[in-house]
Tab-separated table of C-alpha atoms and ligand atoms in Angstrom:
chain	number	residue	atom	x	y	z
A	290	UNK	CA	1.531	9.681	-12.431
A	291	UNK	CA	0.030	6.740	-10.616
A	292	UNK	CA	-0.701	6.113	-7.034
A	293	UNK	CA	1.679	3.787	-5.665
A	294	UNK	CA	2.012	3.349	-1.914
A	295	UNK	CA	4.897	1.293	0.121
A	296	UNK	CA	5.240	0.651	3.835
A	297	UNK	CA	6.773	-1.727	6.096
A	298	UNK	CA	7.669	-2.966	9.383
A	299	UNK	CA	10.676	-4.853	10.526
A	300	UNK	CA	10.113	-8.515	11.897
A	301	UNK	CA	12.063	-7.597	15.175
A	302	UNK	CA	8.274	-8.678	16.990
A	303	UNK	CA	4.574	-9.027	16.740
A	304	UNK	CA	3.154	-5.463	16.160
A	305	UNK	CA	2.332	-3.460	18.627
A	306	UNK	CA	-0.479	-0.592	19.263
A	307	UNK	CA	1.876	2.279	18.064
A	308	UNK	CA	2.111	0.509	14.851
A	309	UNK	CA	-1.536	0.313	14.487
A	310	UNK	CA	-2.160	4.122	15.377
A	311	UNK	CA	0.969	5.259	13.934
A	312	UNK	CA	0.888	3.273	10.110
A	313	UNK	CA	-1.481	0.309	9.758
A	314	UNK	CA	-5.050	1.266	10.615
A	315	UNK	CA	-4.255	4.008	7.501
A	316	UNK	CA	-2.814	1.567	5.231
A	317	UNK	CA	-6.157	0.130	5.287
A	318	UNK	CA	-8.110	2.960	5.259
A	319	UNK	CA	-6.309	3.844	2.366
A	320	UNK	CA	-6.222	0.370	0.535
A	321	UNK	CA	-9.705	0.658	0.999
A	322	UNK	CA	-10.182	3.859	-0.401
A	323	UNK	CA	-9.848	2.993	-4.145
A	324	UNK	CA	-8.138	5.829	-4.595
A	325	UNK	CA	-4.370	3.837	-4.971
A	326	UNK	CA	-3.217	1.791	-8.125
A	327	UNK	CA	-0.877	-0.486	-6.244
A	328	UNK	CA	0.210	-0.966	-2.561
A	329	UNK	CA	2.786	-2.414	-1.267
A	330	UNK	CA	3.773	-3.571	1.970
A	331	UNK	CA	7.089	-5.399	2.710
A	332	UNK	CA	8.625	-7.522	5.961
A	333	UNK	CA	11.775	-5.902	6.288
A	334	UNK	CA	14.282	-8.612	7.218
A	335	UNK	CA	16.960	-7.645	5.667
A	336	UNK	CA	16.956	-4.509	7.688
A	337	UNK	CA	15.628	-5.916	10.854
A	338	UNK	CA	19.117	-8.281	10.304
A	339	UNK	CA	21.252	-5.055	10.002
A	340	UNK	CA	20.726	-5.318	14.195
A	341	UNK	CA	20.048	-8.680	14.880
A	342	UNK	CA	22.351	-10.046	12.076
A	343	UNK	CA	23.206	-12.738	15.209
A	344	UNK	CA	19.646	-14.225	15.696
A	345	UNK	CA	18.240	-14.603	12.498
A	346	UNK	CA	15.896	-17.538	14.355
A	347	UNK	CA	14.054	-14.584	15.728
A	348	UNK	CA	13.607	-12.270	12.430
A	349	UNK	CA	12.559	-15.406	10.847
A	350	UNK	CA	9.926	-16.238	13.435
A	351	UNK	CA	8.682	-12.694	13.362
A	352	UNK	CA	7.900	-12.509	9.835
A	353	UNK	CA	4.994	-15.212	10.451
A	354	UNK	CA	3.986	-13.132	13.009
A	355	UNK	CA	3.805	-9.767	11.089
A	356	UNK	CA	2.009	-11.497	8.372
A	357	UNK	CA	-0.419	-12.573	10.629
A	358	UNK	CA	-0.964	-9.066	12.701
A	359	UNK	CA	-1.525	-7.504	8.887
A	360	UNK	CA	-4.258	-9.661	8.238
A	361	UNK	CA	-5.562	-9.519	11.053
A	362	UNK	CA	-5.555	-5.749	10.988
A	363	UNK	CA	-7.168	-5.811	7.231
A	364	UNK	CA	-4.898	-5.715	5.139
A	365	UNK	CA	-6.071	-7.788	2.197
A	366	UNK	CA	-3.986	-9.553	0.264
A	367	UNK	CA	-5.796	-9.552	-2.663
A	368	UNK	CA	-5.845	-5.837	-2.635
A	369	UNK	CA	-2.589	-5.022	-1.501
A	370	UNK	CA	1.018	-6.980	-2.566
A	371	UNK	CA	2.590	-8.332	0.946
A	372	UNK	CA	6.260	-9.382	0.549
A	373	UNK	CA	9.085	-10.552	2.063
A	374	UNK	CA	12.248	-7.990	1.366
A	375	UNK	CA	15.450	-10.607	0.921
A	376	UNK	CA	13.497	-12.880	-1.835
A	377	UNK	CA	13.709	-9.013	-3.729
A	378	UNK	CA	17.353	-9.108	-4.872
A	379	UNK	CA	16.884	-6.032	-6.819
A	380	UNK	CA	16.494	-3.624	-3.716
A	381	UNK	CA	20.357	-4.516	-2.378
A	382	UNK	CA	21.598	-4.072	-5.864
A	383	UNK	CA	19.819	-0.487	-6.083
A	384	UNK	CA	20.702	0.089	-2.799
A	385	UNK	CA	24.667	-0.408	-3.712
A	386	UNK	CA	24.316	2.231	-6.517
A	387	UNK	CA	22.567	4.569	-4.253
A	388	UNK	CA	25.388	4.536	-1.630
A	389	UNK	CA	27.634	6.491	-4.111
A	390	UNK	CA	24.913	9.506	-3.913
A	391	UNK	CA	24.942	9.772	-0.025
A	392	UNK	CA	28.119	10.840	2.797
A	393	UNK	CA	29.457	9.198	5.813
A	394	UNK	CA	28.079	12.535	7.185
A	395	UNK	CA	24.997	12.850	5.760
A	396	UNK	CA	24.186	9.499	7.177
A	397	UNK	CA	25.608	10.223	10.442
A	398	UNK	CA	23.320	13.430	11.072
A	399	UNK	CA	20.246	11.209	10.785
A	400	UNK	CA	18.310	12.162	14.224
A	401	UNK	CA	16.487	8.968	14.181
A	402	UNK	CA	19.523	6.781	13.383
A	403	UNK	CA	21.417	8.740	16.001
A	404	UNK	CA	19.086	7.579	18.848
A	405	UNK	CA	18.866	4.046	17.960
A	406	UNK	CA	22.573	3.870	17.551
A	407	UNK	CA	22.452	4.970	21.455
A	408	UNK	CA	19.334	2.870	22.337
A	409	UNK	CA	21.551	-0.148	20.669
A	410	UNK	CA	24.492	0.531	22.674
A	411	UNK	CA	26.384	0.698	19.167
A	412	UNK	CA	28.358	3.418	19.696
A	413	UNK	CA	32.087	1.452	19.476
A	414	UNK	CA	30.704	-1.232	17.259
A	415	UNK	CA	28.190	0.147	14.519
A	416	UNK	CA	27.587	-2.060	11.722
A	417	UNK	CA	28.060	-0.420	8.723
A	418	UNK	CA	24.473	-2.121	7.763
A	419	UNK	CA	22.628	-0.757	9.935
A	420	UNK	CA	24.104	2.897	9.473
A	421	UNK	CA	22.937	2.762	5.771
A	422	UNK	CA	19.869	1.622	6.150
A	423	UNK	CA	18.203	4.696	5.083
A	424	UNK	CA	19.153	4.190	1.953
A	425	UNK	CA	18.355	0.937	1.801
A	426	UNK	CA	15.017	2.026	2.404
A	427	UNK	CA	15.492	4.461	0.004
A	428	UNK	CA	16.170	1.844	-2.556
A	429	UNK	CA	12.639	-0.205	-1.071
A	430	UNK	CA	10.682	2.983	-2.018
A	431	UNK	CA	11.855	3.557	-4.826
A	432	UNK	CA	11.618	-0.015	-6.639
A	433	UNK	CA	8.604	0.755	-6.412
A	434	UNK	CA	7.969	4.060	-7.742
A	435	UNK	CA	6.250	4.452	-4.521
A	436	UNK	CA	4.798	8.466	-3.936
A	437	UNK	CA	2.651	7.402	-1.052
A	438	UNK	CA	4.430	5.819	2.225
A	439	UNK	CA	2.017	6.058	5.163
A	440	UNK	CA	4.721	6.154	8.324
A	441	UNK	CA	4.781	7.234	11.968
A	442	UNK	CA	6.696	10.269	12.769
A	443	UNK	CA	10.205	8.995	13.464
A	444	UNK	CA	10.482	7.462	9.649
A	445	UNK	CA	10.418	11.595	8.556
A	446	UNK	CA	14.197	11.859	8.197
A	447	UNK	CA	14.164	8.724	6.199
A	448	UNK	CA	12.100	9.958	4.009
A	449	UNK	CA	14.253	13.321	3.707
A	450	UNK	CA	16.933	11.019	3.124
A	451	UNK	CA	15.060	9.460	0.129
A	452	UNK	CA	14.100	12.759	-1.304
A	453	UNK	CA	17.749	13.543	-1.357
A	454	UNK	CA	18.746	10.479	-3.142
A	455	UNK	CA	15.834	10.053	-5.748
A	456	UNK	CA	16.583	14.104	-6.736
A	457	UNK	CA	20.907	13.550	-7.116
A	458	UNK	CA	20.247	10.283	-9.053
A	459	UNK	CA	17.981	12.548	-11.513
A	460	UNK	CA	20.261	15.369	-11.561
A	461	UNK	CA	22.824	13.196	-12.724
A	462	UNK	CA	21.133	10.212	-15.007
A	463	UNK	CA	18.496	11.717	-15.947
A	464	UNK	CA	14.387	11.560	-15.052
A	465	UNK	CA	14.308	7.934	-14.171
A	466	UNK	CA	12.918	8.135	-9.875
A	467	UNK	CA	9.929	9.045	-8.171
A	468	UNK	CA	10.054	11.326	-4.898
A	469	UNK	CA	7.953	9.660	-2.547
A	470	UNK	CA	6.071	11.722	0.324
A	471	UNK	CA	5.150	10.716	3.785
A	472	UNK	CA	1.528	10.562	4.975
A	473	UNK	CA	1.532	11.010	8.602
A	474	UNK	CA	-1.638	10.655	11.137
A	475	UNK	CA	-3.947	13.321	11.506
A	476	UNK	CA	-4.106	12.696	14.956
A	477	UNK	CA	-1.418	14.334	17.163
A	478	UNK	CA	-1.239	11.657	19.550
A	479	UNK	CA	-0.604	9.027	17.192
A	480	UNK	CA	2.209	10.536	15.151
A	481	UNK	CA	4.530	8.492	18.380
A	482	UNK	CA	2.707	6.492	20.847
A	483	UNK	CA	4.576	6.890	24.012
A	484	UNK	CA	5.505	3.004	25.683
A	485	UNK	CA	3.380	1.766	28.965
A	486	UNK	CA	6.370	2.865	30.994
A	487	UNK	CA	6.363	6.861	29.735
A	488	UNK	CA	9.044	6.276	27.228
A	489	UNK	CA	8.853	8.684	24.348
A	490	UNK	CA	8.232	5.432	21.966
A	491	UNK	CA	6.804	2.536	22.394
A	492	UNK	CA	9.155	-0.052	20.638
A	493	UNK	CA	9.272	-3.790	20.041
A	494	UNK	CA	13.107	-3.289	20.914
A	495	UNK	CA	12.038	-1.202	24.414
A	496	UNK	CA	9.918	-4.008	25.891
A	497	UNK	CA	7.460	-1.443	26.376
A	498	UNK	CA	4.523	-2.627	24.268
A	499	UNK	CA	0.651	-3.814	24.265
A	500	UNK	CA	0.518	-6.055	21.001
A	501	UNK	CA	-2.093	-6.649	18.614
A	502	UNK	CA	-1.819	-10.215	19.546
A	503	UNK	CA	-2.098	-9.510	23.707
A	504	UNK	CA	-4.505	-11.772	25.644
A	505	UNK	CA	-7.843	-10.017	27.487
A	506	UNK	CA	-5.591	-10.875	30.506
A	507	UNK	CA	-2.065	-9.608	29.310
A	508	UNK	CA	-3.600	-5.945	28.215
A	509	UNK	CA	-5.411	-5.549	31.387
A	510	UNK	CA	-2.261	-6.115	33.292
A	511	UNK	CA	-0.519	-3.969	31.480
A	512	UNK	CA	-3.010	-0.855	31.008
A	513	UNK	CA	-3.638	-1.151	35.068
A	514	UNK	CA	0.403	-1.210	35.333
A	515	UNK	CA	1.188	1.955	33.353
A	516	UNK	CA	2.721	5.018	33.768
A	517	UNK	CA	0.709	8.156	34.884
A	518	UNK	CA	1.378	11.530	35.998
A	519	UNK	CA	4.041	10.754	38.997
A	520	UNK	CA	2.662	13.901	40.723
A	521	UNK	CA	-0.902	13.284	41.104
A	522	UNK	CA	-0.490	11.275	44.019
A	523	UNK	CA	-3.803	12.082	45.861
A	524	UNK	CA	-7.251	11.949	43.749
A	525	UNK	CA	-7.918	15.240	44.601
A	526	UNK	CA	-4.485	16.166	43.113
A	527	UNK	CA	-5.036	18.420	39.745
A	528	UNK	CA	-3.218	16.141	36.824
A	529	UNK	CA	-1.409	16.232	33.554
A	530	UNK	CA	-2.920	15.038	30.706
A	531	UNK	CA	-0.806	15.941	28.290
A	532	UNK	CA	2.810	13.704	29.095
A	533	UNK	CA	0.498	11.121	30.378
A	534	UNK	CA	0.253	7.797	28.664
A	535	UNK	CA	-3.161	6.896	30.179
A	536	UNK	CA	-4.508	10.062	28.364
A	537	UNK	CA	-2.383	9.725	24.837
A	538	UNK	CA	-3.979	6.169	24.568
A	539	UNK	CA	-7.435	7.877	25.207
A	540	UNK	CA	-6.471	10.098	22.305
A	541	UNK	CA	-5.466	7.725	19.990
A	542	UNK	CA	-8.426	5.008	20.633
A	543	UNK	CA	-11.552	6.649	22.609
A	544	UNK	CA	-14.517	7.850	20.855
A	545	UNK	CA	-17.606	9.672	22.182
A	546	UNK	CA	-19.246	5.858	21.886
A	547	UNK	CA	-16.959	4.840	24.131
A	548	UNK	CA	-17.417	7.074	26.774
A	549	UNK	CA	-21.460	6.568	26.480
A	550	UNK	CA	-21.125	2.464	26.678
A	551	UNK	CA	-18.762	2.508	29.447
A	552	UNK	CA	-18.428	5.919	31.522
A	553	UNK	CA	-22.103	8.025	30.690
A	554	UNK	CA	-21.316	10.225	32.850
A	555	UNK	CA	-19.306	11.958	30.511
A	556	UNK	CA	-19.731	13.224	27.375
A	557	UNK	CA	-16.525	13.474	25.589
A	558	UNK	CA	-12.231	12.889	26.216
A	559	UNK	CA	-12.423	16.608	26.656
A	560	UNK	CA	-14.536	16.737	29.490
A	561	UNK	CA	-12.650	13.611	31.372
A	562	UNK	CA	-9.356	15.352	30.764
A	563	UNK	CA	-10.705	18.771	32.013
A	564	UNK	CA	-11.867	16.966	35.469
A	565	UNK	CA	-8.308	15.215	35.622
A	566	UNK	CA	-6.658	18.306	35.256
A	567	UNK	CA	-8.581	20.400	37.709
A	568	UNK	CA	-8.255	17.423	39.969
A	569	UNK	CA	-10.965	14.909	41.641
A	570	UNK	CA	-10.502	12.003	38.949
A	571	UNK	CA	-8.249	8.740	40.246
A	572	UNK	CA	-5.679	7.354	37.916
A	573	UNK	CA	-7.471	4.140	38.816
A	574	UNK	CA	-10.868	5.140	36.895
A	575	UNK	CA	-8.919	6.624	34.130
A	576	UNK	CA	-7.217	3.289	33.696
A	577	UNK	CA	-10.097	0.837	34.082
A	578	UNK	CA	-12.123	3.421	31.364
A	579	UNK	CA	-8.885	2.698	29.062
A	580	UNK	CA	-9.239	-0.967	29.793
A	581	UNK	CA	-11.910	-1.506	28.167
A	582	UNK	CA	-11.488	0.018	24.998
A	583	UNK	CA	-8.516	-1.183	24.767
A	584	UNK	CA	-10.389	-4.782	25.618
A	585	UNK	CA	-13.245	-3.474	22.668
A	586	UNK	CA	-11.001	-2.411	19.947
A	587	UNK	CA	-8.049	-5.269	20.167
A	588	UNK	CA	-10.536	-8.188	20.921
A	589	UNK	CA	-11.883	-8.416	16.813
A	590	UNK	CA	-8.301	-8.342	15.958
A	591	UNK	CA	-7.102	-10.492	17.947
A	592	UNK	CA	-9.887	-13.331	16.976
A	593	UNK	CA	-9.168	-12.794	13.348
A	594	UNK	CA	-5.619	-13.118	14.383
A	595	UNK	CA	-6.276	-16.830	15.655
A	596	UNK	CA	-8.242	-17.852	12.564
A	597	UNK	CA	-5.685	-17.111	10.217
A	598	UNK	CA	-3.133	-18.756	12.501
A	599	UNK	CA	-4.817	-21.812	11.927
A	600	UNK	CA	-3.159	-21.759	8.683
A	601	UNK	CA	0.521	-20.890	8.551
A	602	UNK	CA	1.503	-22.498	5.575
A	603	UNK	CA	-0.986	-20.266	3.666
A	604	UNK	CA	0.228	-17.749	5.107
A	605	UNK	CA	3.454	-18.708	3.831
A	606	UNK	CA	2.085	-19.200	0.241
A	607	UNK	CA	0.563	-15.851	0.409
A	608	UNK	CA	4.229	-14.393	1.295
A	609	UNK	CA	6.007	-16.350	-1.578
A	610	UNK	CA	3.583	-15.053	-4.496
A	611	UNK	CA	3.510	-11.814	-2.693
A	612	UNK	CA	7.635	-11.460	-3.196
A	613	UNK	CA	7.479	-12.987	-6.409
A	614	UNK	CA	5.201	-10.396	-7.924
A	615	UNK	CA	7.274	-7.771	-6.132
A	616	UNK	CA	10.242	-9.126	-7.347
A	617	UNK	CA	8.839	-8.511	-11.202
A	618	UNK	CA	8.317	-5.069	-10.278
A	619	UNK	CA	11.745	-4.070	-8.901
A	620	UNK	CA	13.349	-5.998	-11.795
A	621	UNK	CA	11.722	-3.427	-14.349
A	622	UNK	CA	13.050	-0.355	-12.175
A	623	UNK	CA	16.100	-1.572	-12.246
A	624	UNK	CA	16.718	-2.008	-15.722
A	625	UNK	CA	15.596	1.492	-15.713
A	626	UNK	CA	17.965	2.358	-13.208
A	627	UNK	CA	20.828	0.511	-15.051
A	628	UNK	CA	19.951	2.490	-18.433
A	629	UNK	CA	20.015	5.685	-16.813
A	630	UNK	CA	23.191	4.971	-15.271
A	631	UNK	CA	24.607	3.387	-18.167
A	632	UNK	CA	25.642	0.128	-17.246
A	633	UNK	CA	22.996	-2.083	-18.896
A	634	UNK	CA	26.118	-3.268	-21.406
A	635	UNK	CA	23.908	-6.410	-22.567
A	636	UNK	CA	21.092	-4.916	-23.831
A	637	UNK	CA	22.349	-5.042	-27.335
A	638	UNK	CA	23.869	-8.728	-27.088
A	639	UNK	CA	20.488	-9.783	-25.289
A	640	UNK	CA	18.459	-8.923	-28.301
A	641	UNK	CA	20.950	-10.598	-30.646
A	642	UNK	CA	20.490	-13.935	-28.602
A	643	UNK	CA	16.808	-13.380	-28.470
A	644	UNK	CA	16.427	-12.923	-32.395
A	645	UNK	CA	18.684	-16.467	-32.534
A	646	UNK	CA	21.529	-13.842	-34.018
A	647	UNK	CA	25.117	-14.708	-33.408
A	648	UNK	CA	27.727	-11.695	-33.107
A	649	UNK	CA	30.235	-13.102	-35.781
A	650	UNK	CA	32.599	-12.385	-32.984
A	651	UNK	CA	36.437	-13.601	-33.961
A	652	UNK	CA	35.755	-13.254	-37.880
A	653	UNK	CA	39.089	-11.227	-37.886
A	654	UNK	CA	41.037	-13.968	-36.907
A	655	UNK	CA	42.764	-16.564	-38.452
B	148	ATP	P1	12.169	-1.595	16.182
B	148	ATP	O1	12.309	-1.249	17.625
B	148	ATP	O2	12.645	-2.961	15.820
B	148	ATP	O3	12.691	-0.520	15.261
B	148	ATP	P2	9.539	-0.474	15.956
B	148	ATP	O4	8.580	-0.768	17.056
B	148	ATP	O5	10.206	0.868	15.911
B	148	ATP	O6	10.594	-1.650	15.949
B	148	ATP	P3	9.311	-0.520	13.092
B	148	ATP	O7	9.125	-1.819	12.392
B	148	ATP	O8	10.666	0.103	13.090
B	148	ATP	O9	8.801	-0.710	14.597
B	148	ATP	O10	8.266	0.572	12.534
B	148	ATP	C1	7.249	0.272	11.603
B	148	ATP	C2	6.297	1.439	11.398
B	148	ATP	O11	5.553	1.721	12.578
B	148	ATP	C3	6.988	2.761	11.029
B	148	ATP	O12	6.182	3.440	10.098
B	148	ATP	C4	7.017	3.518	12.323
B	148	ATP	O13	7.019	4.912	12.113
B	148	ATP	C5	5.706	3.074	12.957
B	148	ATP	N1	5.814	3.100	14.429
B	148	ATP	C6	6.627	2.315	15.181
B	148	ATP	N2	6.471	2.613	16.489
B	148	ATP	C7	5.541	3.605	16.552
B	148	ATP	C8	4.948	4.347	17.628
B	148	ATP	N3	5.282	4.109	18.885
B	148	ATP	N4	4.014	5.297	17.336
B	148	ATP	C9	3.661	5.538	16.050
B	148	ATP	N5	4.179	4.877	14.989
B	148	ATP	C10	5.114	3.927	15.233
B	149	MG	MG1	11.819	1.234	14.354
């Protein structure tokens, strides 16, 4: 079996340090690696419109700047296949046959659909759309014969839900779909970056976000404005490190390098968090500290981020022959799909018209 990986992001805003923790900087560890035949990485529009179906100004915006954040991140375009998921017509059409393998209730149990629906405010006026799209995202996987799909932790159920689907469609057509598995991050703290203001996620639809794309300025403001532990008050107060933003960050982005560069007198994260917890360490020290590797690790990014922005049409370019390769791909699955299900009726005629062979159709009549 090959190697195939898939991921995504919706264009619903420029991506955001959760998304770099939580799926990209592995997507290009792992494009790097070798050790993958094909990866692909889609916009998801069409699924970012299942929610903002009434401002399609803004998904369209954001899929520039998604392109840009992923290659300014690394991801290569000449190793890995970026596209755009409208121009692939094929994924609705598998997604249509899917829905017959799935239940209102199935979808409805969906823990991560269930809080969005909330977050939305949806709960008198769900779009059918945007309840389904787990399967539409089964479909996206699956085009692809995708085994790989590198994800933070709320995508899990989706991927259940994909499981589900590829192993009824084979039950009942036959061998035809891959079950794809979910590669998580190793690191605890990254599996869900918590939001600046404590929220459990941080989320381009919270408004609770440092982006890739953040000014020296903008991420200072915001690092010095976050959350903390609301009961260390004093600095000789002992603290929590573990439902404290400040600290997560540290977890996710400083190294032992770090700490020797910019606060010696320290060894390790271990050994800051131990004197935070016993009490003597000021939130403000913790957050300049996370300033500035925030400052160290966003700042190459964010330059390579402006050169390529020099050049949006490429960009564009790079999007269109992205989809169009895609777009050969998902046709193949398909057809494979349609065989299995037994609905490819023109097979047989197509051949006929290819070998210039005419059915002698009406011969009977007079
Ligand atoms: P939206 O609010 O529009 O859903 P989002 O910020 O949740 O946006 P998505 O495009 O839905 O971003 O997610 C893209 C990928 O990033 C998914 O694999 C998701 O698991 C991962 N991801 C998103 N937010 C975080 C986070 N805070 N921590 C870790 N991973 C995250
Ligand atoms: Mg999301």
């Amino acid at each position: 079996m090959k190697n195939i990986i898939l991921t995504g992001d919706r264009p619903t805003g420029k991506l955001h340090i959760g998304h770099y923790v939580g799926s990209l900087r592995r997507r290009v560890e792992l494009q790097n690696s070798g050790k993958f035949d094909k990866i692909y990485i889609m916009i998801a529009d069409a699924q970012a419109l299942t929610d903002n179906f009434d401002n399609p100004d803004k998904v369209r915006a954001n899929i520039t700047e998604v392109a840009l954040d992923y290659l300014a991140c690394g991801i290569d375009p000449n190793k890995s296949t970026i596209f755009v998921q409208s121009h692939v017509a094929e994924l609705t059409e598998l997604t249509f046959y899917y829905m017959n393998l799935v239940t209102l209730a199935r979808l409805e149990r969906n823990p991560t659909v269930k809080t969005e629906i909330k977050q939305k405010g949806f709960d008198s006026s769900l779009p059918m759309g945007f309840l389904t799209y787990p399967v539409s995202q089964t479909a996206d996987i699956t085009a692809f014969k995708a085994n790989t799909v590198p994800v933070g932790e709320d995508q899990l159920p989706m991927l259940e839900q994909a499981r589900e689907i590829v192993r009824s469609f084979n039950n009942l057509y036959g061998e035809t779909l891959v079950e794809p598995k979910a590669v998580l991050p190793e690191n605890k703290s990254c599996l869900r970056l918590p939001g600046t203001d404590g929220m459990a996620k941080m989320s381009k639809s919270l408004g609770n976000c440092i982006y890739l794309s953040d000014s020296a300025d903008e991420i200072k403001r915001k690092v010095m404005g976050m959350y903390t532990d609301p009961n260390h008050i004093q600095v000789s107060d002992p603290g929590n490190t573990s439902d404290n933003p400040t600290f997560i960050y540290l977890d996710a982005f400083a190294t032992d390098e770090h700490f020797a560069k910019y606060l010696p007198d320290y060894a390790c994260l271990a050994e800051f968090k131990a004197h935070y917890e016993r009490g003597g360490l000021g939130d403000m020290k913790v957050k300049k500290f996370l300033n500035s590797v925030m400052q160290e690790t966003l700042e190459p990014i964010r330059l390579r981020r402006e050169e390529f922005a020099k050049d949006i049409p490429a960009v564009w370019e790079m999007l269109y022959q992205g989809s169009k390769s895609a777009r050969r791909v998902a046709n193949k699955t398909l057809w494979q799909v349609k065989r299995a299900m037994k609905i490819d009726y023109f097979a047989e005629v197509k051949k006929h018209i290819k070998q210039k062979k005419n059915y002698d159709y009406f011969s009977n009549r007079k």
